[in-house]
PDB file of C-alpha atoms and ligand atoms in Angstrom:
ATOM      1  CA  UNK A   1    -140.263  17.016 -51.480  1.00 42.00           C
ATOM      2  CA  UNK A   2    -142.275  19.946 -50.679  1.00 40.00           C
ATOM      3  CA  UNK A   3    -145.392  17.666 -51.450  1.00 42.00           C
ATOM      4  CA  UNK A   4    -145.065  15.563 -48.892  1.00 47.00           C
ATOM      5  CA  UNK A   5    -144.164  18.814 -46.012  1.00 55.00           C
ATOM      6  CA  UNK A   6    -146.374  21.476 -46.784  1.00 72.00           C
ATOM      7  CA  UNK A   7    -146.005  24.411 -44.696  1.00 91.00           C
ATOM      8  CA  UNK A   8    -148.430  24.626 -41.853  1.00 96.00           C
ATOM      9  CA  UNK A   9    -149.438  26.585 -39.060  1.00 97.00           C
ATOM     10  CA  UNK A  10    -152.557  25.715 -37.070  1.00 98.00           C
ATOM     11  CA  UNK A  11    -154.778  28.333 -36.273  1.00 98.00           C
ATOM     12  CA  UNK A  12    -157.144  27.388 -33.119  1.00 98.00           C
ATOM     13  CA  UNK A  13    -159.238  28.946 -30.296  1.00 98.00           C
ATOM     14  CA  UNK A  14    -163.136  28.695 -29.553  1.00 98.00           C
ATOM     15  CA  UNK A  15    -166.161  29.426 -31.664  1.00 98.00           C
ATOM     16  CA  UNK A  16    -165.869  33.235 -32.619  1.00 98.00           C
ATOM     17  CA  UNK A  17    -162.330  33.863 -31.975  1.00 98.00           C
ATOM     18  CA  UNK A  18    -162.088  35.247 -34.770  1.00 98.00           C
ATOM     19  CA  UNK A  19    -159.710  32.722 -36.859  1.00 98.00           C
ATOM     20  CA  UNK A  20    -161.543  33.277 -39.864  1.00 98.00           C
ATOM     21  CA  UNK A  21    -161.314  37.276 -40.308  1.00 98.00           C
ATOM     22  CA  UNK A  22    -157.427  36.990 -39.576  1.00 98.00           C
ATOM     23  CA  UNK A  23    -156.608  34.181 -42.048  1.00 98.00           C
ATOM     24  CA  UNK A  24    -158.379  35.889 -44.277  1.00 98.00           C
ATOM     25  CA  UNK A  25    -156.357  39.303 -43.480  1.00 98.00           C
ATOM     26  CA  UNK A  26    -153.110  36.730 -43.533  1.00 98.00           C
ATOM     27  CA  UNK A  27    -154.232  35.572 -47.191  1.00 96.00           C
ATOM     28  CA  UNK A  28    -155.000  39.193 -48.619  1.00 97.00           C
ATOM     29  CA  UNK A  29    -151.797  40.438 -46.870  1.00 96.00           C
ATOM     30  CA  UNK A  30    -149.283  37.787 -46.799  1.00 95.00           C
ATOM     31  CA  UNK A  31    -150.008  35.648 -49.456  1.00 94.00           C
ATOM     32  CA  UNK A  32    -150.462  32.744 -47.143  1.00 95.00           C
ATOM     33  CA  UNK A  33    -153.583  30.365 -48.235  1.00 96.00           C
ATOM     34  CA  UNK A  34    -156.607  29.761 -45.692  1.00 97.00           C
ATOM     35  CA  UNK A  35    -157.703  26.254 -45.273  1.00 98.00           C
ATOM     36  CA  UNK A  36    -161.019  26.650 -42.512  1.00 98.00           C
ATOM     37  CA  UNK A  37    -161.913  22.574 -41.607  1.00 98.00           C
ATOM     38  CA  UNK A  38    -165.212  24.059 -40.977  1.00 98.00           C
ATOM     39  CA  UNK A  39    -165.875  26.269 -44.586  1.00 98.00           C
ATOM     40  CA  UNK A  40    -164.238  22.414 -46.026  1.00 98.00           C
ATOM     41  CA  UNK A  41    -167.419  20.023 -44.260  1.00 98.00           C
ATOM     42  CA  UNK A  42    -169.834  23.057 -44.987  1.00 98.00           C
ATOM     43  CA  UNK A  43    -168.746  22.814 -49.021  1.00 98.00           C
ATOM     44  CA  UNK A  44    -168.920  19.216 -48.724  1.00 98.00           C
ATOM     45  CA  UNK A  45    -172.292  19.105 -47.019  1.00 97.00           C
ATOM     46  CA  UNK A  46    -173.483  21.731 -49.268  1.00 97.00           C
ATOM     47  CA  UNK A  47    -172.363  19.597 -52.520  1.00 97.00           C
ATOM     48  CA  UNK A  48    -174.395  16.823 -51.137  1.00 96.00           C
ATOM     49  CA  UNK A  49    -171.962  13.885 -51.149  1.00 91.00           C
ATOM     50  CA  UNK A  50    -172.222  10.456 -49.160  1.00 95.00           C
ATOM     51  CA  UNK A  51    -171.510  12.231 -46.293  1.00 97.00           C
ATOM     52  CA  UNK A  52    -173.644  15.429 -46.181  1.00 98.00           C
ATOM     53  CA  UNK A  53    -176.094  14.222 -43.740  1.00 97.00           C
ATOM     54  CA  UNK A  54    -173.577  13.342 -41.254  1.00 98.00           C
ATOM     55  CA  UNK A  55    -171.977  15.884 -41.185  1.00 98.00           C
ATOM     56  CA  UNK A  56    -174.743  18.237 -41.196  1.00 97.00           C
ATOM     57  CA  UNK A  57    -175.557  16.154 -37.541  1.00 98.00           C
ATOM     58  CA  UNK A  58    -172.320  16.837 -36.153  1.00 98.00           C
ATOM     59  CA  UNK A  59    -172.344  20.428 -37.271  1.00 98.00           C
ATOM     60  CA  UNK A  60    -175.507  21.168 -35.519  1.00 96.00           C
ATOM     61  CA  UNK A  61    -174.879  19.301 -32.312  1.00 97.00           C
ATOM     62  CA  UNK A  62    -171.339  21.342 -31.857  1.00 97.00           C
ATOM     63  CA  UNK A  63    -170.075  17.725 -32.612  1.00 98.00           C
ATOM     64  CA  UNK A  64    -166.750  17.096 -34.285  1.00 98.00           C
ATOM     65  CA  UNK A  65    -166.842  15.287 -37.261  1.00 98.00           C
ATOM     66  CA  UNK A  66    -165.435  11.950 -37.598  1.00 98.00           C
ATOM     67  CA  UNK A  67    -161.722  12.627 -38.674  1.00 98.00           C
ATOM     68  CA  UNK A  68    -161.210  10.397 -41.629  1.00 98.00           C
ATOM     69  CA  UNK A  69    -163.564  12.748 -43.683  1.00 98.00           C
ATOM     70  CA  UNK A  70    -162.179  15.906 -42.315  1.00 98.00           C
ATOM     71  CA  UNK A  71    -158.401  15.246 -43.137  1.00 97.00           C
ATOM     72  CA  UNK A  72    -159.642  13.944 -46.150  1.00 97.00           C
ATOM     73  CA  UNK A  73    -161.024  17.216 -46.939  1.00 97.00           C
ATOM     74  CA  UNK A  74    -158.112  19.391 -45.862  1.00 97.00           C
ATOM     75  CA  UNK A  75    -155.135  17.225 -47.812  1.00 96.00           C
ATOM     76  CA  UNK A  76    -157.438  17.369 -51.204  1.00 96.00           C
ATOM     77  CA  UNK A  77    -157.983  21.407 -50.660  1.00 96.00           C
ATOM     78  CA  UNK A  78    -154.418  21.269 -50.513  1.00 94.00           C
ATOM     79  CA  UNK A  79    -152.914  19.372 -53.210  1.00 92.00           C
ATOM     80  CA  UNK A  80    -155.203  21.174 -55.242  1.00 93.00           C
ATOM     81  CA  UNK A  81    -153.413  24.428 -54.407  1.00 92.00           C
ATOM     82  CA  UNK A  82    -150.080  23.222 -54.603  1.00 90.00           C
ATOM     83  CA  UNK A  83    -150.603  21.665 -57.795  1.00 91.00           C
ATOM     84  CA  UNK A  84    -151.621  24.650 -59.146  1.00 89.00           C
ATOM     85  CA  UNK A  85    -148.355  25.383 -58.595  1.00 84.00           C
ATOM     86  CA  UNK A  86    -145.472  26.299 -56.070  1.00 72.00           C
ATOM     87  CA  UNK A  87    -145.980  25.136 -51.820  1.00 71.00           C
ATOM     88  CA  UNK A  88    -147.471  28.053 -50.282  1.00 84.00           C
ATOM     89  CA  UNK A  89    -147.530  28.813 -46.519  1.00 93.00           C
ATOM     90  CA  UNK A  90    -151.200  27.238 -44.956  1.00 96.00           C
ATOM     91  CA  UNK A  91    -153.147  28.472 -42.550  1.00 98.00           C
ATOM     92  CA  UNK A  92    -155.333  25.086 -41.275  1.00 98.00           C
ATOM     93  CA  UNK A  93    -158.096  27.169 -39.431  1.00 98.00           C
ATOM     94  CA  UNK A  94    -160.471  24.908 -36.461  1.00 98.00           C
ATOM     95  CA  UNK A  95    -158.408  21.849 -36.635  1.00 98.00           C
ATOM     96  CA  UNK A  96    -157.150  19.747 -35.139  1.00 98.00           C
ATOM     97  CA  UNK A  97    -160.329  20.055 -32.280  1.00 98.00           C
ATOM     98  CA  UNK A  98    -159.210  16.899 -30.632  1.00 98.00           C
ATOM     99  CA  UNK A  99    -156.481  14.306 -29.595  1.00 98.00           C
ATOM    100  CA  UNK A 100    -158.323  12.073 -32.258  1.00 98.00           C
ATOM    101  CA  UNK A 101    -158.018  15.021 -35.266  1.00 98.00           C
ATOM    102  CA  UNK A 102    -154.437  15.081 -34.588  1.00 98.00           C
ATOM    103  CA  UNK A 103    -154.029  11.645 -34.519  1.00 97.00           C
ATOM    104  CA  UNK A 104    -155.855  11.293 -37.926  1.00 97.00           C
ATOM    105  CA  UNK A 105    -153.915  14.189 -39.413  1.00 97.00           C
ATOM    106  CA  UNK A 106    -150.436  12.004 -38.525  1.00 96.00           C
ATOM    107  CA  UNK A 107    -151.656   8.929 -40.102  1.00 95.00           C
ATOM    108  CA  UNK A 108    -152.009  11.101 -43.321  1.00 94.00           C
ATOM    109  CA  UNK A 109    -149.583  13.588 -42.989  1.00 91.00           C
ATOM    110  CA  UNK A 110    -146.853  10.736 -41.302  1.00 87.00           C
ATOM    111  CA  UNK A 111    -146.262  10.954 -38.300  1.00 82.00           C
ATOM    112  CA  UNK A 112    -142.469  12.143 -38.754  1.00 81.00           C
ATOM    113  CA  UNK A 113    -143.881  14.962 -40.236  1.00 83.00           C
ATOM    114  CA  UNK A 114    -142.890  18.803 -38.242  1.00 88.00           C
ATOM    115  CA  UNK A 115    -145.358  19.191 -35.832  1.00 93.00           C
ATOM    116  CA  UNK A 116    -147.012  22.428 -36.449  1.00 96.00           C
ATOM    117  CA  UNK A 117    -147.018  25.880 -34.497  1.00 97.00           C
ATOM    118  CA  UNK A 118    -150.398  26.643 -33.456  1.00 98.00           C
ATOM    119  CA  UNK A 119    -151.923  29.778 -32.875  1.00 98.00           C
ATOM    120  CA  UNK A 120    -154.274  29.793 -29.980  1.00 98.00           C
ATOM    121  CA  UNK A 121    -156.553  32.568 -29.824  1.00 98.00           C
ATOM    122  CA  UNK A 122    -157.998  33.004 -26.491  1.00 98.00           C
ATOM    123  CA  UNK A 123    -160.947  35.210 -25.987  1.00 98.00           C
ATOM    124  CA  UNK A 124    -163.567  35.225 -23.069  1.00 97.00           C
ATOM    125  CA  UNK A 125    -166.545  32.933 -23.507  1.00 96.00           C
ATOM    126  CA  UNK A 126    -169.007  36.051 -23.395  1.00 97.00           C
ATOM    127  CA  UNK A 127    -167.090  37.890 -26.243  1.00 98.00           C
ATOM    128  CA  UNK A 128    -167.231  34.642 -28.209  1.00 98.00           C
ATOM    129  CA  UNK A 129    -170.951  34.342 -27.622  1.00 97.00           C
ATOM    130  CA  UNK A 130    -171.529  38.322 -28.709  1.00 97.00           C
ATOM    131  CA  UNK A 131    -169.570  37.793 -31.522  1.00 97.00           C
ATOM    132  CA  UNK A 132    -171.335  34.748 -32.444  1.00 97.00           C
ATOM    133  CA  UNK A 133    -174.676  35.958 -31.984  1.00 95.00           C
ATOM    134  CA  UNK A 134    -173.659  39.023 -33.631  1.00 96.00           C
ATOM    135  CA  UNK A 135    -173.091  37.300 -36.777  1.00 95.00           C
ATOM    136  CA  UNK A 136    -176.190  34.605 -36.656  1.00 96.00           C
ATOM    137  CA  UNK A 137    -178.208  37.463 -38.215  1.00 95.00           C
ATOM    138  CA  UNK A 138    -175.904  36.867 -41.731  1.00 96.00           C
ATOM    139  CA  UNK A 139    -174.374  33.783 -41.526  1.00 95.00           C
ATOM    140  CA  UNK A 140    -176.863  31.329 -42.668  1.00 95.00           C
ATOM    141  CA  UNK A 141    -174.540  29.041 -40.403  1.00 96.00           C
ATOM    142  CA  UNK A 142    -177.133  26.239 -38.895  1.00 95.00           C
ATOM    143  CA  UNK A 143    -174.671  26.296 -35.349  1.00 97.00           C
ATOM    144  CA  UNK A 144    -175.079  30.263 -35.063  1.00 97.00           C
ATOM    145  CA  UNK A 145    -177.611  29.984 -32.578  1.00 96.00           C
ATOM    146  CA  UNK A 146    -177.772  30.133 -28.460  1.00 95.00           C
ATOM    147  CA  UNK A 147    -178.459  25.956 -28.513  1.00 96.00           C
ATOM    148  CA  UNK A 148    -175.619  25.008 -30.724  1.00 97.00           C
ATOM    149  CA  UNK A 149    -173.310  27.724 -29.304  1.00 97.00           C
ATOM    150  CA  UNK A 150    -173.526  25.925 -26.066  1.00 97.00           C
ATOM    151  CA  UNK A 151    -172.746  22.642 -27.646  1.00 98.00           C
ATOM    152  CA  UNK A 152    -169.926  24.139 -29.579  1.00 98.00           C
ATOM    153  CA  UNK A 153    -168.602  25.297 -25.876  1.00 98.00           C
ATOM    154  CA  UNK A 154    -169.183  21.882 -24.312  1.00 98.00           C
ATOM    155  CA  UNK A 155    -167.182  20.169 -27.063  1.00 98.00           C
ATOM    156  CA  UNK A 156    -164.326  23.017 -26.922  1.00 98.00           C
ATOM    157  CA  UNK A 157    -163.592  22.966 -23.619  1.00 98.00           C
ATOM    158  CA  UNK A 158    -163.791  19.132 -23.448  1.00 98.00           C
ATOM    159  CA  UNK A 159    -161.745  17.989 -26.194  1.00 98.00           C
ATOM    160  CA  UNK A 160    -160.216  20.963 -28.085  1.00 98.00           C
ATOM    161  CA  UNK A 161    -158.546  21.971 -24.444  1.00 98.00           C
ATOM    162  CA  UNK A 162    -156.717  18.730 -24.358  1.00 98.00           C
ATOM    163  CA  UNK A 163    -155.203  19.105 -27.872  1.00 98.00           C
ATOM    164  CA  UNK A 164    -153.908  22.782 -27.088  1.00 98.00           C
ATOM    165  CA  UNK A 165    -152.615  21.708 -24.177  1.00 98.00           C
ATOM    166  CA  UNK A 166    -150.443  18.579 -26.035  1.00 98.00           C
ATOM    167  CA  UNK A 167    -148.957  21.488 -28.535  1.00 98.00           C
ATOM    168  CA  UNK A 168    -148.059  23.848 -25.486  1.00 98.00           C
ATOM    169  CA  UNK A 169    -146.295  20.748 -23.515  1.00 98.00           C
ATOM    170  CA  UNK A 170    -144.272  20.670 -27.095  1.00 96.00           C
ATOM    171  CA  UNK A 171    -143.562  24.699 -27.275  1.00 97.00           C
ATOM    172  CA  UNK A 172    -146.005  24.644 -30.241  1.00 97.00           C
ATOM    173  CA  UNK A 173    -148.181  27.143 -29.024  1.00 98.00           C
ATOM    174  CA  UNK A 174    -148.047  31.358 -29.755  1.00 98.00           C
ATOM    175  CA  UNK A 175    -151.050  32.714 -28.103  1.00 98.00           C
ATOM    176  CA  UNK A 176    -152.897  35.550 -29.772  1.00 98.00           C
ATOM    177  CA  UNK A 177    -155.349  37.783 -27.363  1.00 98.00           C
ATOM    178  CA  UNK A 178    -158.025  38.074 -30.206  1.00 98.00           C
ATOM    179  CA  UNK A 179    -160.469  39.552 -27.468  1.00 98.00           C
ATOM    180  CA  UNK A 180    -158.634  42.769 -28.896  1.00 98.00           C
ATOM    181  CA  UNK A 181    -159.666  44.802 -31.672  1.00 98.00           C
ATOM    182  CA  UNK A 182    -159.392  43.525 -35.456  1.00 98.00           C
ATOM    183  CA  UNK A 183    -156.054  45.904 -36.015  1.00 98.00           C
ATOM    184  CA  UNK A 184    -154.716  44.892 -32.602  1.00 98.00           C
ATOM    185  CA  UNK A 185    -155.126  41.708 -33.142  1.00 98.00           C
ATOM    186  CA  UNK A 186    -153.916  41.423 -36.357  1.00 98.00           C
ATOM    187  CA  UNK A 187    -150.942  43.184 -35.544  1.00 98.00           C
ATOM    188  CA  UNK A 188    -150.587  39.961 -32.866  1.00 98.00           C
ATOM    189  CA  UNK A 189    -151.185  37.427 -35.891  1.00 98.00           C
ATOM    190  CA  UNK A 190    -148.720  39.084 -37.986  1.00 98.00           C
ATOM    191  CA  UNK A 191    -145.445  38.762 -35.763  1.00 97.00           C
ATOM    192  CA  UNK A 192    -146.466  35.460 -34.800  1.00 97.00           C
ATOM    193  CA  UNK A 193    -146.529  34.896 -38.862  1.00 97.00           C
ATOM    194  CA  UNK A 194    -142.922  36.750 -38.903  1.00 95.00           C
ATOM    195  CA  UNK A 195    -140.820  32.986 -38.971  1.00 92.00           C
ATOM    196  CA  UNK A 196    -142.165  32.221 -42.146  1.00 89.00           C
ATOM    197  CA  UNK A 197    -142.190  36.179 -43.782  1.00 81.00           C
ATOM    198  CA  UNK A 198    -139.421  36.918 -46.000  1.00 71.00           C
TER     199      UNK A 198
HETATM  200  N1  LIG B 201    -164.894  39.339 -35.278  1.00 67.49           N
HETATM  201  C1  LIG B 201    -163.751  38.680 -35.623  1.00 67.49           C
HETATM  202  N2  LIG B 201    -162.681  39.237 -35.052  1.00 67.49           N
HETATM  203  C2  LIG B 201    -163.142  40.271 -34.296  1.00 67.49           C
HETATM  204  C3  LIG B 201    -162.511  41.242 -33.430  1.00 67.49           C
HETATM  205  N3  LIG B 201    -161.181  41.260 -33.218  1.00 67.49           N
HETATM  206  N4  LIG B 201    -163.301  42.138 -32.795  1.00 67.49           N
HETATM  207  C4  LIG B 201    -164.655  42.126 -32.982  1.00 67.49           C
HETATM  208  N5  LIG B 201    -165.305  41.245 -33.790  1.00 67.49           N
HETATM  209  C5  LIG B 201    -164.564  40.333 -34.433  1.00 67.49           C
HETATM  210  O1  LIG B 201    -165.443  35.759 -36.318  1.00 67.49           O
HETATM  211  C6  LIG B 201    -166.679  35.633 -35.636  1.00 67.49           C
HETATM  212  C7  LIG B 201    -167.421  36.986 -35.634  1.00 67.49           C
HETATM  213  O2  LIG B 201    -166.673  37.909 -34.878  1.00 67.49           O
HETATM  214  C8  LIG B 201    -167.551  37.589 -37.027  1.00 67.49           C
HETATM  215  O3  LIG B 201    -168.775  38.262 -37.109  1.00 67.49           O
HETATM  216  C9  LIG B 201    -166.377  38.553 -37.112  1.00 67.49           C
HETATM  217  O4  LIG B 201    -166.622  39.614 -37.985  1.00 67.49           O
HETATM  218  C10 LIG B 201    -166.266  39.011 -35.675  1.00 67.49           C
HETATM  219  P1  LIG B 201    -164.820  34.566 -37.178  1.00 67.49           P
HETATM  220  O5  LIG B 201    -163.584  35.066 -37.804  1.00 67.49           O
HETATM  221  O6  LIG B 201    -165.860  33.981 -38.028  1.00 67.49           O
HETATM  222  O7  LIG B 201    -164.448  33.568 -35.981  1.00 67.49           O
HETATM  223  P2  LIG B 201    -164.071  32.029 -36.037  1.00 67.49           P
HETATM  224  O8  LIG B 201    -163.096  31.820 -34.939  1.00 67.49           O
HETATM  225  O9  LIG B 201    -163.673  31.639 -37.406  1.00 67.49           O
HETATM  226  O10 LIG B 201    -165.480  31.416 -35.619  1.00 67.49           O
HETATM  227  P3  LIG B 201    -166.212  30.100 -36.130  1.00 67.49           P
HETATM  228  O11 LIG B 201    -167.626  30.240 -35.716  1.00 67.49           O
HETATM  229  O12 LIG B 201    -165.931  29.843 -37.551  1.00 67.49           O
HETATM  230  O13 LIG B 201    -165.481  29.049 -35.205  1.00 67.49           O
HETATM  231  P4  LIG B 201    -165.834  27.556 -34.944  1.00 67.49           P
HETATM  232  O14 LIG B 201    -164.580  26.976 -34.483  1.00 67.49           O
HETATM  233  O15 LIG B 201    -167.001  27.412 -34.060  1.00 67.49           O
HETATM  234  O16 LIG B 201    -166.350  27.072 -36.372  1.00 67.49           O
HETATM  235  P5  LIG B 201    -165.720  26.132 -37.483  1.00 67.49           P
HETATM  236  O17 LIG B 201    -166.250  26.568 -38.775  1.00 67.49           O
HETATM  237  O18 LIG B 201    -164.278  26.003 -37.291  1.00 67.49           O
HETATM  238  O19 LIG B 201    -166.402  24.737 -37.099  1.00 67.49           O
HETATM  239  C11 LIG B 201    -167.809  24.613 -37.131  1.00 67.49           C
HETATM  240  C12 LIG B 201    -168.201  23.183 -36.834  1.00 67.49           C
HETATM  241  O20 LIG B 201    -167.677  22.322 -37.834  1.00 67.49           O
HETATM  242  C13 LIG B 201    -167.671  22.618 -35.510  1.00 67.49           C
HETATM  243  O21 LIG B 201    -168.463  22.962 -34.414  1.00 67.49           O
HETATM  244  C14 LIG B 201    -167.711  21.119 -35.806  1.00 67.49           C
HETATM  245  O22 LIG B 201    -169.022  20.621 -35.691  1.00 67.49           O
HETATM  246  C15 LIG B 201    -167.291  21.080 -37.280  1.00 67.49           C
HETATM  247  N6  LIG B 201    -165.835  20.881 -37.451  1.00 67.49           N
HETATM  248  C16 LIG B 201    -165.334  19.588 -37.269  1.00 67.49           C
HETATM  249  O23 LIG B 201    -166.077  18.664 -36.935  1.00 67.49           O
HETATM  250  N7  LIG B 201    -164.003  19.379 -37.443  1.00 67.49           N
HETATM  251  C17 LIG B 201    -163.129  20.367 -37.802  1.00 67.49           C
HETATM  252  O24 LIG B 201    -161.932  20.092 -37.946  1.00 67.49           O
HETATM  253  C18 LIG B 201    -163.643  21.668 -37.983  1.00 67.49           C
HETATM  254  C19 LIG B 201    -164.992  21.902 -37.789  1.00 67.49           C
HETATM  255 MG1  LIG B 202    -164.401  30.197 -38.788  1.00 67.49          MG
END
């Protein structure tokens, strides 16, 4: 039942890696579909729900969000999609951040489940931070700024670490150097994507 395995690769790597431009250039080019955790709690903030404040706390403290409303988030974005019709390749872009996200994401996926590849995209931390800061001046993102970047760090090197570690230990990991430039990297993304291209 395609419902119950959806196709998923796991797209990871610290704050301005750039996962979000190349799922997007993997949704334009390959069809796949782009689910970012972090566009999910900012739409659920945004629509002002029970849990808007909190996670509107976590966001700005670089914290991550308590799982349960996260996976939540991410299995509802999804059987909406493959409702609409067919099982589409996903792209699950900034999760899971820690040993607890992929915990929670086996309790509702089952734990039987595949266990993902994951792409980790490694860039040096002062890239990430030009990048970042680079894009504060548009984003409207309340994290784009030198405090919560250092947070976001902290909390990536602390407990997003550990869970990329777990995947490699498995063989689950295809690491993308996404210090590169946009083509080069993409070009990276894309044979890494090659397993599921037909
Ligand atoms: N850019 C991109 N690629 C480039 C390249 N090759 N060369 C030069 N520039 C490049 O890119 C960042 C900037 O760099 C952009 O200006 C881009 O044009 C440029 P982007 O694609 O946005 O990078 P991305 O890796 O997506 O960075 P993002 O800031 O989104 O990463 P985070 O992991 O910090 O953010 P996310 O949205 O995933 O999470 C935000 C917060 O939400 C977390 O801190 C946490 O509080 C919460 N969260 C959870 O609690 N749980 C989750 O599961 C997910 C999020
Ligand atoms: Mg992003």
């Amino acid at each position: 039942d395609p419902r119950l395995a959806p196709n998923v690769v796991f797209v990871l790597g610290g704050p301005g890696a750039g996962k979000g431009t190349m799922c997007e250039v993997a949704m334009n080019q390959l069809g796949w579909r782009h689910l970012s955790a972090g566009d999910l709690l900012r739409a659920e903030r945004k629509a002002g729900g029970a849990d808007a404040a909190l996670i509107e706390e976590y966001i700005e403290a670089g914290k991550i969000v308590p799982v349960t409303i996260t996976v939540g988030l991410i299995k509802k974005a999804m059987n909406a999609i493959i409702e609409a019709g067919g099982a589409p390749n996903f792209l699950v872009d900034g999760f899971p951040r820690s040993l607890e996200n992929w915990s929670g994401w086996r309790e509702v996926f089952g734990a039987a489940a595949a266990v993902p590849t994951m792409l980790f995209f490694e860039c040096p931390l002062p890239v990430l931070e030009q990048r970042i800061l680079g894009r504060a001046k548009y984003s409207g993102r309340s994290d784009d700024n030198v405090e919560s970047l250092r947070k976001r760090f902290v909390t990536y090197k602390e407990e997003t670490m550990p869970i990329v570690d777990v995947f490699r230990k498995e063989g689950k990991v295809v690491d993308v150097d996404s210090s590169r430039d946009r083509q080069d990297v993409w070009a990276l993304v894309k044979e890494a994507l090659k397993p599921w291209s037909t």
